[in-house]
JSON list of C-alpha atoms in Angstrom, two decimals:
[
{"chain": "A", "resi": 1, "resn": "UNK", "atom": "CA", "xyz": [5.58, 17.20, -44.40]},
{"chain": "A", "resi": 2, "resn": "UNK", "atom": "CA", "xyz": [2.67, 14.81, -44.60]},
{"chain": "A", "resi": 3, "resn": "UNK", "atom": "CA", "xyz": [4.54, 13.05, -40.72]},
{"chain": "A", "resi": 4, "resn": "UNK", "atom": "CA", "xyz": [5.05, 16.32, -39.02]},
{"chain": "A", "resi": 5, "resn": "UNK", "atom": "CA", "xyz": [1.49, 16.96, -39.65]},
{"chain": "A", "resi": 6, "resn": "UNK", "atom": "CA", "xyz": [0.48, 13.94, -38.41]},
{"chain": "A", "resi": 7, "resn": "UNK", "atom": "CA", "xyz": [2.71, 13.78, -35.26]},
{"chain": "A", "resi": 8, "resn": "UNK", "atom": "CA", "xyz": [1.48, 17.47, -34.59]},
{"chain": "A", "resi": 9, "resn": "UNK", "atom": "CA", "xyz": [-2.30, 16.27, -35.02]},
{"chain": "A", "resi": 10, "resn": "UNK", "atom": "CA", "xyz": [-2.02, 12.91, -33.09]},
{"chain": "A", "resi": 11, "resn": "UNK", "atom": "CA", "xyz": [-0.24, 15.28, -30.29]},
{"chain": "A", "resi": 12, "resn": "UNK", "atom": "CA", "xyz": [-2.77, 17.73, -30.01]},
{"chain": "A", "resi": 13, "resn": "UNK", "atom": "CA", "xyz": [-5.70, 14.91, -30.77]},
{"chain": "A", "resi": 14, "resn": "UNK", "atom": "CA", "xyz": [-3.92, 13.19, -27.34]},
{"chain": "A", "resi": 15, "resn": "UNK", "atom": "CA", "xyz": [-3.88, 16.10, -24.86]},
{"chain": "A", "resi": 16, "resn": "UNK", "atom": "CA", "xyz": [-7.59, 17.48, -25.78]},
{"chain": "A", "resi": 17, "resn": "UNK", "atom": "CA", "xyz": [-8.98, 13.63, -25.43]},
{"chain": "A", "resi": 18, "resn": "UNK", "atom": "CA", "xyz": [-7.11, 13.13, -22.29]},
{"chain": "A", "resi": 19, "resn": "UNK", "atom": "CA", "xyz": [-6.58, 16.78, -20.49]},
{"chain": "A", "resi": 20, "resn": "UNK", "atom": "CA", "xyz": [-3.78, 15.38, -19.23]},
{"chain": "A", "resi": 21, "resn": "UNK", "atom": "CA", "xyz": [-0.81, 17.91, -17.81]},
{"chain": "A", "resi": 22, "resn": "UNK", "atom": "CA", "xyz": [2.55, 15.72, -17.30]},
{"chain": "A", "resi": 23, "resn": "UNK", "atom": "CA", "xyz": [4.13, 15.86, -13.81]},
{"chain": "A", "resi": 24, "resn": "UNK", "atom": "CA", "xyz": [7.68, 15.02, -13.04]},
{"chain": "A", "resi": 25, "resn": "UNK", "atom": "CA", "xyz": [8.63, 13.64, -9.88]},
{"chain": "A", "resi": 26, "resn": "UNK", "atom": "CA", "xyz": [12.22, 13.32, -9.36]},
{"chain": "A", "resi": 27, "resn": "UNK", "atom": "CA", "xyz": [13.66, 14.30, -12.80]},
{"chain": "A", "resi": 28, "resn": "UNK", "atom": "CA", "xyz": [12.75, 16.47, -15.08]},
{"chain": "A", "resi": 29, "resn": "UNK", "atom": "CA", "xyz": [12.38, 16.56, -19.61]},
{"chain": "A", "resi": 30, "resn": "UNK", "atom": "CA", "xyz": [15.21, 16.87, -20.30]},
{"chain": "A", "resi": 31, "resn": "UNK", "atom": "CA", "xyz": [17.19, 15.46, -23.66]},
{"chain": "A", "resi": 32, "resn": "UNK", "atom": "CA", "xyz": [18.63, 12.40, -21.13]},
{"chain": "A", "resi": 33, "resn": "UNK", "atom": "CA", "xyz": [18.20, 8.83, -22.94]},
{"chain": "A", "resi": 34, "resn": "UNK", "atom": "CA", "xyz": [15.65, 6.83, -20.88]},
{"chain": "A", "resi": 35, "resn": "UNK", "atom": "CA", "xyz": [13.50, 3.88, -21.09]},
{"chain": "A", "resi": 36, "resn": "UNK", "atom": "CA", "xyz": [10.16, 5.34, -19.91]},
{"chain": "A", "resi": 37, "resn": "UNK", "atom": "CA", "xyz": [8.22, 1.89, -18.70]},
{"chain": "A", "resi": 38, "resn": "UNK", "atom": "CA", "xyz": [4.24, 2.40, -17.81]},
{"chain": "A", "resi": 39, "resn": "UNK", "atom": "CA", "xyz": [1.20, 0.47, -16.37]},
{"chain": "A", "resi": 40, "resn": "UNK", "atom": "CA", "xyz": [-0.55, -0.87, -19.33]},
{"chain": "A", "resi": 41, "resn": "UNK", "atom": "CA", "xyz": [-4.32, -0.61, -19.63]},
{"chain": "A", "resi": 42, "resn": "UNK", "atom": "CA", "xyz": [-5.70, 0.99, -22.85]},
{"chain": "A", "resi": 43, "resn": "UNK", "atom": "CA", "xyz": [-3.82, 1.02, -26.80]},
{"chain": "A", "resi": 44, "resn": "UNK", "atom": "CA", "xyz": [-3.58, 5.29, -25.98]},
{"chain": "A", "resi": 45, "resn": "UNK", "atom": "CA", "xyz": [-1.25, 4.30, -23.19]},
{"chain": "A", "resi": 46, "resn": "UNK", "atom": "CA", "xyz": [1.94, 5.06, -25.48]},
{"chain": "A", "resi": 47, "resn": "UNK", "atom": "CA", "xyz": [0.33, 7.56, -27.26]},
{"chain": "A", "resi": 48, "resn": "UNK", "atom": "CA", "xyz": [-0.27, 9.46, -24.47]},
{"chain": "A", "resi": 49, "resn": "UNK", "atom": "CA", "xyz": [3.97, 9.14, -22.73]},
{"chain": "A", "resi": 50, "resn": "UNK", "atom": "CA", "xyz": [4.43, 10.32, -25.95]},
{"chain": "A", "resi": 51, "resn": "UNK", "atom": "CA", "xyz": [2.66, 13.03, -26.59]},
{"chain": "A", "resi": 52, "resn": "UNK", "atom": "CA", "xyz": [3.27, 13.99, -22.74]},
{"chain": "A", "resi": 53, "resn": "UNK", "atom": "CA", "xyz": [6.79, 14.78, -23.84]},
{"chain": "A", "resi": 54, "resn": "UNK", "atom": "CA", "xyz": [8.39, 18.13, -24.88]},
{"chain": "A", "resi": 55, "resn": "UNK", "atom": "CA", "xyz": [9.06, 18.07, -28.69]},
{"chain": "A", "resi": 56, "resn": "UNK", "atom": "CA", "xyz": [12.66, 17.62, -28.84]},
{"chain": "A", "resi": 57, "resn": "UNK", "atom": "CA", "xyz": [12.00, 14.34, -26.35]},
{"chain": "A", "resi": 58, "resn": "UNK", "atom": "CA", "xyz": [9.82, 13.14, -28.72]},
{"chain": "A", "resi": 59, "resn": "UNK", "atom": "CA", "xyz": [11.80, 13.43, -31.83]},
{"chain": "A", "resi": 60, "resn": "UNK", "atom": "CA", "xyz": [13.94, 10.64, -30.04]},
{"chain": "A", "resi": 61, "resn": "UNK", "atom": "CA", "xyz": [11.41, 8.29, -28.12]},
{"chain": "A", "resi": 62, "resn": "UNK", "atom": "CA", "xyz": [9.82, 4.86, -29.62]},
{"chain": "A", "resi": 63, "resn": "UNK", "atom": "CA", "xyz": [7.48, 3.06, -28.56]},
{"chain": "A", "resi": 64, "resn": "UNK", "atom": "CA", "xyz": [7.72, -0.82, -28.31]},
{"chain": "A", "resi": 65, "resn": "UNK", "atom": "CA", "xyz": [4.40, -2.10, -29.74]},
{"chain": "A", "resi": 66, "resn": "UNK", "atom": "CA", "xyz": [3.42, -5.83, -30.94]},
{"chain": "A", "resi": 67, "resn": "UNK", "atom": "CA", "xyz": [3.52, -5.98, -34.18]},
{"chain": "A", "resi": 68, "resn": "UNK", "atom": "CA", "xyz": [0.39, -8.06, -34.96]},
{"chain": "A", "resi": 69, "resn": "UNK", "atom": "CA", "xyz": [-2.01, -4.94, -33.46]},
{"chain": "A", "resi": 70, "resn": "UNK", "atom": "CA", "xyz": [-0.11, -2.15, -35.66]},
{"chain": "A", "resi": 71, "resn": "UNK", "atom": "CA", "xyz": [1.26, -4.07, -38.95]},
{"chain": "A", "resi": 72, "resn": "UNK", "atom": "CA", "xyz": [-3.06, -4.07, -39.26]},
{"chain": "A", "resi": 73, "resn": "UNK", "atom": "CA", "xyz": [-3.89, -2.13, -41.37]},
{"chain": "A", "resi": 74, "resn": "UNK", "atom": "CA", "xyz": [-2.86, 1.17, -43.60]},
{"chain": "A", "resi": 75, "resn": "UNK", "atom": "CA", "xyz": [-3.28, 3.48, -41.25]},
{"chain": "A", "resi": 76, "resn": "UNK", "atom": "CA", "xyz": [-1.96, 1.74, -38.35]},
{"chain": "A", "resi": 77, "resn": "UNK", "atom": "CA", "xyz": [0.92, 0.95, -40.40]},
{"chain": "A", "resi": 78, "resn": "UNK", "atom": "CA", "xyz": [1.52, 4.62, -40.79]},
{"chain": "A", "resi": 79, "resn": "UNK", "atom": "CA", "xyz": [1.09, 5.55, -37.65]},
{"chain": "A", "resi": 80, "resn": "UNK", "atom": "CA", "xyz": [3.63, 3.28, -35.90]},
{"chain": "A", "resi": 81, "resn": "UNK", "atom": "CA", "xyz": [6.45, 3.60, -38.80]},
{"chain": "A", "resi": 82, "resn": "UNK", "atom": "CA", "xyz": [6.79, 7.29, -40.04]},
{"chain": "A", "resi": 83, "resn": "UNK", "atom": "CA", "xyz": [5.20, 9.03, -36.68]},
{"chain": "A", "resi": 84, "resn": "UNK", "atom": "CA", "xyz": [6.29, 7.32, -33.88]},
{"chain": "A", "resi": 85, "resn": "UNK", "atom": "CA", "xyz": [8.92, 5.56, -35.43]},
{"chain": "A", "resi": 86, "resn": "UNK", "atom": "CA", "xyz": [7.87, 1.95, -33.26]},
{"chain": "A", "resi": 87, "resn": "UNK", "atom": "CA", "xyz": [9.88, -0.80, -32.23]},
{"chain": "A", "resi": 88, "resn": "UNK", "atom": "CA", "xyz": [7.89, -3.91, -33.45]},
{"chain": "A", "resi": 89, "resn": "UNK", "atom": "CA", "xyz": [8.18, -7.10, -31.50]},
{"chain": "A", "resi": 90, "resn": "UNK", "atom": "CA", "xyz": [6.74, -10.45, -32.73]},
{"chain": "A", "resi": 91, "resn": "UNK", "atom": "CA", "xyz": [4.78, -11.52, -30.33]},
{"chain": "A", "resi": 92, "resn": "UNK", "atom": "CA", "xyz": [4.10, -14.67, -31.82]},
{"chain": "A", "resi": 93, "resn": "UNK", "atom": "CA", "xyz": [7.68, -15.77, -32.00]},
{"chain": "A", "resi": 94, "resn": "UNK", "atom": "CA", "xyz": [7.80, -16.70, -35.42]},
{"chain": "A", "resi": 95, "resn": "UNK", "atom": "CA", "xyz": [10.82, -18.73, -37.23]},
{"chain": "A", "resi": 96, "resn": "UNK", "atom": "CA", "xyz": [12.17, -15.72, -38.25]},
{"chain": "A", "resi": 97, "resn": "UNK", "atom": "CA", "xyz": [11.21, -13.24, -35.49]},
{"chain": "A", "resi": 98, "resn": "UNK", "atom": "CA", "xyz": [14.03, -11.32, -34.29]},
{"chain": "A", "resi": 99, "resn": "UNK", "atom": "CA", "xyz": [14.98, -11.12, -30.30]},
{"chain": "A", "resi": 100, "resn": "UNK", "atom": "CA", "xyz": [12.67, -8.06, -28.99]},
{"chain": "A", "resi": 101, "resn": "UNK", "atom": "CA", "xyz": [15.73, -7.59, -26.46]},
{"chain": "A", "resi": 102, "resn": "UNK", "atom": "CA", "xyz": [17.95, -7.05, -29.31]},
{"chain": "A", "resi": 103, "resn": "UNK", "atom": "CA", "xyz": [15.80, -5.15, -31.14]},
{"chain": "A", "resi": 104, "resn": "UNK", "atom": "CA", "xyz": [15.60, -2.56, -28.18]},
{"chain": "A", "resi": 105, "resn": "UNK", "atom": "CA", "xyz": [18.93, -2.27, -27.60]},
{"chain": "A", "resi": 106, "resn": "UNK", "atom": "CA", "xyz": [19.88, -1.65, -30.87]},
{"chain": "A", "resi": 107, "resn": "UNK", "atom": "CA", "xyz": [17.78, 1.11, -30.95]},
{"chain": "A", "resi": 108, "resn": "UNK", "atom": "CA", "xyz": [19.30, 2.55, -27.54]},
{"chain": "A", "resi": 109, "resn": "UNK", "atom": "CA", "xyz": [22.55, 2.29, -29.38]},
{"chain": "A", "resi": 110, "resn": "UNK", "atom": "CA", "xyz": [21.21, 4.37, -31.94]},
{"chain": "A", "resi": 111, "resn": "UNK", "atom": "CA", "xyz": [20.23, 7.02, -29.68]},
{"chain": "A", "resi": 112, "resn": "UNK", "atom": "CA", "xyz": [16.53, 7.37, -28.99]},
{"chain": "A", "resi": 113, "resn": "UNK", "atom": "CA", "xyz": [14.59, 6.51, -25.56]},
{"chain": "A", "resi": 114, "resn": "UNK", "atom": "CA", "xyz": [12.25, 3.90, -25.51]},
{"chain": "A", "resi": 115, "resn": "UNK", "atom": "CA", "xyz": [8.76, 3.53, -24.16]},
{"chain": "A", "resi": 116, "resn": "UNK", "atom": "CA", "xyz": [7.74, -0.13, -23.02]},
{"chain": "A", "resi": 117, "resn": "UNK", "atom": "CA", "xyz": [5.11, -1.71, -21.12]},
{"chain": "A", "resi": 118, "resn": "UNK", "atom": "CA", "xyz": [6.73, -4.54, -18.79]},
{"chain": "A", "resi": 119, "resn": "UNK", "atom": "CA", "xyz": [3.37, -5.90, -17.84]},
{"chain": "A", "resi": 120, "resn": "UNK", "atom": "CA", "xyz": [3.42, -7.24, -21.46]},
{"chain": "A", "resi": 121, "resn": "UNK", "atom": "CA", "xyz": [-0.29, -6.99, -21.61]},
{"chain": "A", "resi": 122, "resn": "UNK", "atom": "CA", "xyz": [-2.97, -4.75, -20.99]},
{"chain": "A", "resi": 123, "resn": "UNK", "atom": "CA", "xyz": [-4.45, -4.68, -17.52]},
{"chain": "A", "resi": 124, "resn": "UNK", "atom": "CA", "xyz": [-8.13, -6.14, -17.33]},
{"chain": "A", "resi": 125, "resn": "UNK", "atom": "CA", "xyz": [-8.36, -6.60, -14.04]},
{"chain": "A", "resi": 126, "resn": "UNK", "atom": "CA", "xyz": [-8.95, -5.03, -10.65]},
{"chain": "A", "resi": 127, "resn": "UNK", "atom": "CA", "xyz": [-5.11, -4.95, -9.83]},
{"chain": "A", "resi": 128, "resn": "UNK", "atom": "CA", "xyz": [-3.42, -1.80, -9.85]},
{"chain": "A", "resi": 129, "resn": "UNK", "atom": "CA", "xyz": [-0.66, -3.62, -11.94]},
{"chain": "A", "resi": 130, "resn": "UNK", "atom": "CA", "xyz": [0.13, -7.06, -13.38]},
{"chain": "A", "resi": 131, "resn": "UNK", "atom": "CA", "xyz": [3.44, -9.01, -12.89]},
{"chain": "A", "resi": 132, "resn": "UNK", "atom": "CA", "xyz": [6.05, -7.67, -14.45]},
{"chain": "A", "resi": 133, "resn": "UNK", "atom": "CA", "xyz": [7.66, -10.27, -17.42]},
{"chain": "A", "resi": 134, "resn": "UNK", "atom": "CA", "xyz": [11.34, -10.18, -17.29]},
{"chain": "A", "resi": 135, "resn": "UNK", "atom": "CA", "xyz": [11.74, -8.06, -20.65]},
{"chain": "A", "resi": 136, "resn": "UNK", "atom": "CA", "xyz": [12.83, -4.40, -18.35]},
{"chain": "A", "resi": 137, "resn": "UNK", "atom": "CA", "xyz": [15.19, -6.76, -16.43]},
{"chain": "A", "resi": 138, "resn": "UNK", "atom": "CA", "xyz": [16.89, -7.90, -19.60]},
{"chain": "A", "resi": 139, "resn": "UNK", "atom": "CA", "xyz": [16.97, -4.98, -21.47]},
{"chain": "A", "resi": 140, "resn": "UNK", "atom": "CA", "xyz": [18.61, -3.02, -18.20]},
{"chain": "A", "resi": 141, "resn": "UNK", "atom": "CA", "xyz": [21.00, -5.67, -17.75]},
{"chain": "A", "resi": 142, "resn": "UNK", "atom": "CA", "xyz": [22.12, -5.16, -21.12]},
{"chain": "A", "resi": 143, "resn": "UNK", "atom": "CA", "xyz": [22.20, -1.38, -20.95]},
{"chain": "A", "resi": 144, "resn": "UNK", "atom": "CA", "xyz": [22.88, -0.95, -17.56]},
{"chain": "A", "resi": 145, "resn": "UNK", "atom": "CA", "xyz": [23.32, 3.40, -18.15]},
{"chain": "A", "resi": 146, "resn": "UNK", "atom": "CA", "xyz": [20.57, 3.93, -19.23]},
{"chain": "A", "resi": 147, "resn": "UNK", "atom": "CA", "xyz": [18.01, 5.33, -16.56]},
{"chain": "A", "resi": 148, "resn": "UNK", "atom": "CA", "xyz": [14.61, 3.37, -16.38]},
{"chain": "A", "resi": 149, "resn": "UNK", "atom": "CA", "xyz": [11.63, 6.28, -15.67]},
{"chain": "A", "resi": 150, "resn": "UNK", "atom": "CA", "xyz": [8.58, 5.08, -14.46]},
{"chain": "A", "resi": 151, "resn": "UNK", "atom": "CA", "xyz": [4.95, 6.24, -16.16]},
{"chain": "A", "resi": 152, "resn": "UNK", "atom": "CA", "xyz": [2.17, 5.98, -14.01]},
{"chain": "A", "resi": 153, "resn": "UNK", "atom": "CA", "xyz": [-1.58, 7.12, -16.17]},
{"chain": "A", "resi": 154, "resn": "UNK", "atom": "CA", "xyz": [-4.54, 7.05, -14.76]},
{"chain": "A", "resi": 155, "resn": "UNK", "atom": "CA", "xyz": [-8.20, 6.68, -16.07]},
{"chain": "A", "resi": 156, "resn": "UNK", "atom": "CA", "xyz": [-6.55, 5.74, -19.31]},
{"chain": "A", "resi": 157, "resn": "UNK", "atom": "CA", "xyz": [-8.26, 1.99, -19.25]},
{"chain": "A", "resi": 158, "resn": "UNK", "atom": "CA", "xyz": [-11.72, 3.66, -19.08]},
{"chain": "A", "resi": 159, "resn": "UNK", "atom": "CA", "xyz": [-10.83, 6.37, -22.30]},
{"chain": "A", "resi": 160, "resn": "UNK", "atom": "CA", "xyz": [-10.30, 3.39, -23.79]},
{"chain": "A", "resi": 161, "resn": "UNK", "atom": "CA", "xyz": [-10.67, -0.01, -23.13]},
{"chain": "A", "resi": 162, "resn": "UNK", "atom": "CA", "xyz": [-9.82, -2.93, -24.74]},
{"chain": "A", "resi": 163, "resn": "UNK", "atom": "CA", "xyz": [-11.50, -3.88, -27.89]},
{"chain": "A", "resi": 164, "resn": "UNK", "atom": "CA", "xyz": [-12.96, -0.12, -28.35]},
{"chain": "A", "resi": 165, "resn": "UNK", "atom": "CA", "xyz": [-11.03, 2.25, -31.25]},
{"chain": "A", "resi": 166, "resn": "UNK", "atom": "CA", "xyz": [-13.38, 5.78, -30.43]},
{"chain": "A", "resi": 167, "resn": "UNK", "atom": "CA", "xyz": [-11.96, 7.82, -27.47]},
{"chain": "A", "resi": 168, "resn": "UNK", "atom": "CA", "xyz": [-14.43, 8.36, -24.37]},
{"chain": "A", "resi": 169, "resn": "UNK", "atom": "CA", "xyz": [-13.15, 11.99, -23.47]},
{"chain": "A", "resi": 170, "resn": "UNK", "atom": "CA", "xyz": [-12.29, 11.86, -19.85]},
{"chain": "A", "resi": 171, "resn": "UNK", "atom": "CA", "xyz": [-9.50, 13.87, -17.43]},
{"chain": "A", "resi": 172, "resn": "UNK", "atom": "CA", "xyz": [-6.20, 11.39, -17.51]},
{"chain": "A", "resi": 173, "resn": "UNK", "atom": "CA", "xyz": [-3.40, 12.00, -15.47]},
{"chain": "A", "resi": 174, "resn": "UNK", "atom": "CA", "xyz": [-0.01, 10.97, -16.34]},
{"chain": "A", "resi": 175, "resn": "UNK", "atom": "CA", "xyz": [3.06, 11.34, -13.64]},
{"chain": "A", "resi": 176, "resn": "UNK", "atom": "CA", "xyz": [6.72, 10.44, -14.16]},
{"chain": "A", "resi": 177, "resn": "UNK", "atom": "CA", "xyz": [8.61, 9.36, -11.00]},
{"chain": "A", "resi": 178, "resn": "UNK", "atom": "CA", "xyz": [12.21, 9.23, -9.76]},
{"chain": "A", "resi": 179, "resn": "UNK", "atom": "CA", "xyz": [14.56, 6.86, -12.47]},
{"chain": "A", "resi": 180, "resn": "UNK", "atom": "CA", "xyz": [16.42, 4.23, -11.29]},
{"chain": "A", "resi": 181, "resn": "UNK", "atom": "CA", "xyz": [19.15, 1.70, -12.69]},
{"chain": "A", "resi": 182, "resn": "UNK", "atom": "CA", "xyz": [19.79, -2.40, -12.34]},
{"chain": "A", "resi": 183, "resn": "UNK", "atom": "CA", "xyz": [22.02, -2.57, -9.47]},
{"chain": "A", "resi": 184, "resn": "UNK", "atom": "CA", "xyz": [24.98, -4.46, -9.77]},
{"chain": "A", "resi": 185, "resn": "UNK", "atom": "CA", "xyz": [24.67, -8.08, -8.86]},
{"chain": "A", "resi": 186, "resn": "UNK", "atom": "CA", "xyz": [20.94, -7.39, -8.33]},
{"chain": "A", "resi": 187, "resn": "UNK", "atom": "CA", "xyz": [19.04, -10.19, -9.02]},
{"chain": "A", "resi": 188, "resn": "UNK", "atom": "CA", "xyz": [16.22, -10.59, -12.12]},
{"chain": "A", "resi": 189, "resn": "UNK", "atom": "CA", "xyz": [13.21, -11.43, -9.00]},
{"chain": "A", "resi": 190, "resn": "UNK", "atom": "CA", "xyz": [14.47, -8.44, -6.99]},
{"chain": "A", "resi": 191, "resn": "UNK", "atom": "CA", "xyz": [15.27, -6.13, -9.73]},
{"chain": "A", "resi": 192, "resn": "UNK", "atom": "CA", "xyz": [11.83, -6.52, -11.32]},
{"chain": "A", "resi": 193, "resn": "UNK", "atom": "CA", "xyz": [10.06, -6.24, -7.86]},
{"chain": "A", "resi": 194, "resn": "UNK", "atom": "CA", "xyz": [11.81, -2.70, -7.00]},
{"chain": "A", "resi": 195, "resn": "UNK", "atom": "CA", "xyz": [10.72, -1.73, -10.36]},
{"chain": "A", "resi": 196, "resn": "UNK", "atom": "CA", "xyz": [7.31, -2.65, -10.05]},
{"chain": "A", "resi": 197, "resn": "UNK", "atom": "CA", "xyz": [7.24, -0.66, -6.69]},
{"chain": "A", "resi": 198, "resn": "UNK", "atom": "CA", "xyz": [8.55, 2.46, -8.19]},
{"chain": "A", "resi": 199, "resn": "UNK", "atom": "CA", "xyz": [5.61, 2.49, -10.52]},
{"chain": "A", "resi": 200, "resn": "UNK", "atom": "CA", "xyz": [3.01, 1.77, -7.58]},
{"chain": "A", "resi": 201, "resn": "UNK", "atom": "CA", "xyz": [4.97, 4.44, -5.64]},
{"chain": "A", "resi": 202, "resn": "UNK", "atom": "CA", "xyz": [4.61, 7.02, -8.64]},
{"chain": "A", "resi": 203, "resn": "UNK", "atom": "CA", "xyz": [1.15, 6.24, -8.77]},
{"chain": "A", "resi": 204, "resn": "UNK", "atom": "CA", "xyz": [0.80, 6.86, -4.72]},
{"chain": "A", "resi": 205, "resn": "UNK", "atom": "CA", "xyz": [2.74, 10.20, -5.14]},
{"chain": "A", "resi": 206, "resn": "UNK", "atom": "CA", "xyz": [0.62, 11.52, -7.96]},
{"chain": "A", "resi": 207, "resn": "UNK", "atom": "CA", "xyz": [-1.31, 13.90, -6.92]},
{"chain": "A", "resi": 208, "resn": "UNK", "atom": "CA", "xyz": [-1.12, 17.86, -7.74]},
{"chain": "A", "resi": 209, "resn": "UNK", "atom": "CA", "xyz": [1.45, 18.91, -4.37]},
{"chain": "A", "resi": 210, "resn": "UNK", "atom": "CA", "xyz": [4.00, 16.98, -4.94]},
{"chain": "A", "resi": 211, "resn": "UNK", "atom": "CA", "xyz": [5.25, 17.41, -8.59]},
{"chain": "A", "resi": 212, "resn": "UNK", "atom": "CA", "xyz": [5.52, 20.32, -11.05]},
{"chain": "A", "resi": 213, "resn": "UNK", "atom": "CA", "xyz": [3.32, 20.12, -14.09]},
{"chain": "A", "resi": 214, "resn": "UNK", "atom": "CA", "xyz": [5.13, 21.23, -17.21]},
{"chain": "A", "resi": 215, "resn": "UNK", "atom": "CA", "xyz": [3.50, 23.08, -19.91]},
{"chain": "A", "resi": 216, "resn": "UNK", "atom": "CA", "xyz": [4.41, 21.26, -23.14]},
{"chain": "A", "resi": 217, "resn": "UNK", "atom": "CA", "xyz": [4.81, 22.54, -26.90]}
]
């Protein structure tokens, strides 16, 4: 009881702070399994694919977080394990740290989507996007049927930015472009640059013409 309230609240919490109305280019939310990968610029950035999802999407999506930011404290703890049911990766690499590739997969396996972050890092700078690390590439490779969606948000650095925990309420936009697969035989340096221009072309295409916005329960 106590984690559907709190999924419904961070939800709702999400979409006021944000305004933001999903738009799907070139699919639509439907219950497909996907690995939904974003530019990375604020610790909402999840939080908001998420909660940009119809419900029954959502019930089946994890996020893939570092587990140093969210094992911190009680409530973060909460948060990441009984609402949005994270994937955890130690990003220290520790003795006994488990491979993040198999820890994704696994999880694929077990049915849900996945929401990841190939820039590895949140964006500081004045670049629309960092280099992608070779995570996606992997994780594709290994599950080559699943469809990779690209997430482009925008504004969401500036709602928050790093090292801040209060929301500045300000009008986000979040757009999800065409999917695409790891050809076969396609290379991880090519792969990981087609990828990276989907997301740049996602963010060129989002504007309020060219996609349908979906109203979301």
């Amino acid at each position: 009881m106590l984690t559907n309230l709190a999924a419904w609240g961070l939800t709702r919490f999400t979409r006021i702070v944000t305004g933001a109305h999903a738009r799907w280019l070139g699919c639509a939310p439907v219950p497909v399994q996907r690995i939904y990968f974003g530019n990375h610029s604020s610790h909402a950035d999840f939080a908001l694919i998420w909660a940009s999802l119809p419900s029954e999407l959502r019930k089946r999506t994890r996020p893939v977080a570092g587990a140093d930011y969210w094992e911190n404290g009680t409530i973060r703890r909460f948060v990441i394990h009984e609402v949005l049911r994270g994937v955890l990766i130690d990003r220290a690499r520790t003795e006994h740290a488990r491979d993040p590739i198999e820890l994704m997969a696994e999880s694929l396996d077990a049915g849900d989507s996945l929401i990841l972050f190939p820039e590895g890092t949140r964006n500081t700078t004045d670049e629309a996007l960092l280099p992608f690390r070779s995570g996606l590439y992997h994780l594709a490779a290994r599950r080559p049927d699943v469809e990779l969606v690209p997430v482009w948000m925008e504004n969401l650095g500036r709602l928050l930015p790093k090292g801040e925990f209060i929301p500045v309420p300000l009008l986000c936009s979040i757009t999800f472009g065409a999917p695409l697969k790891l050809a076969s035989g396609e290379t991880k340096d090519v792969f990981l640059a087609r990828a990276r221009q989907a997301l740049l072309a996602t963010r060129s295409s989002a504007r309020p013409e060219n996609g349908q916005a979906h109203e979301l329960r």
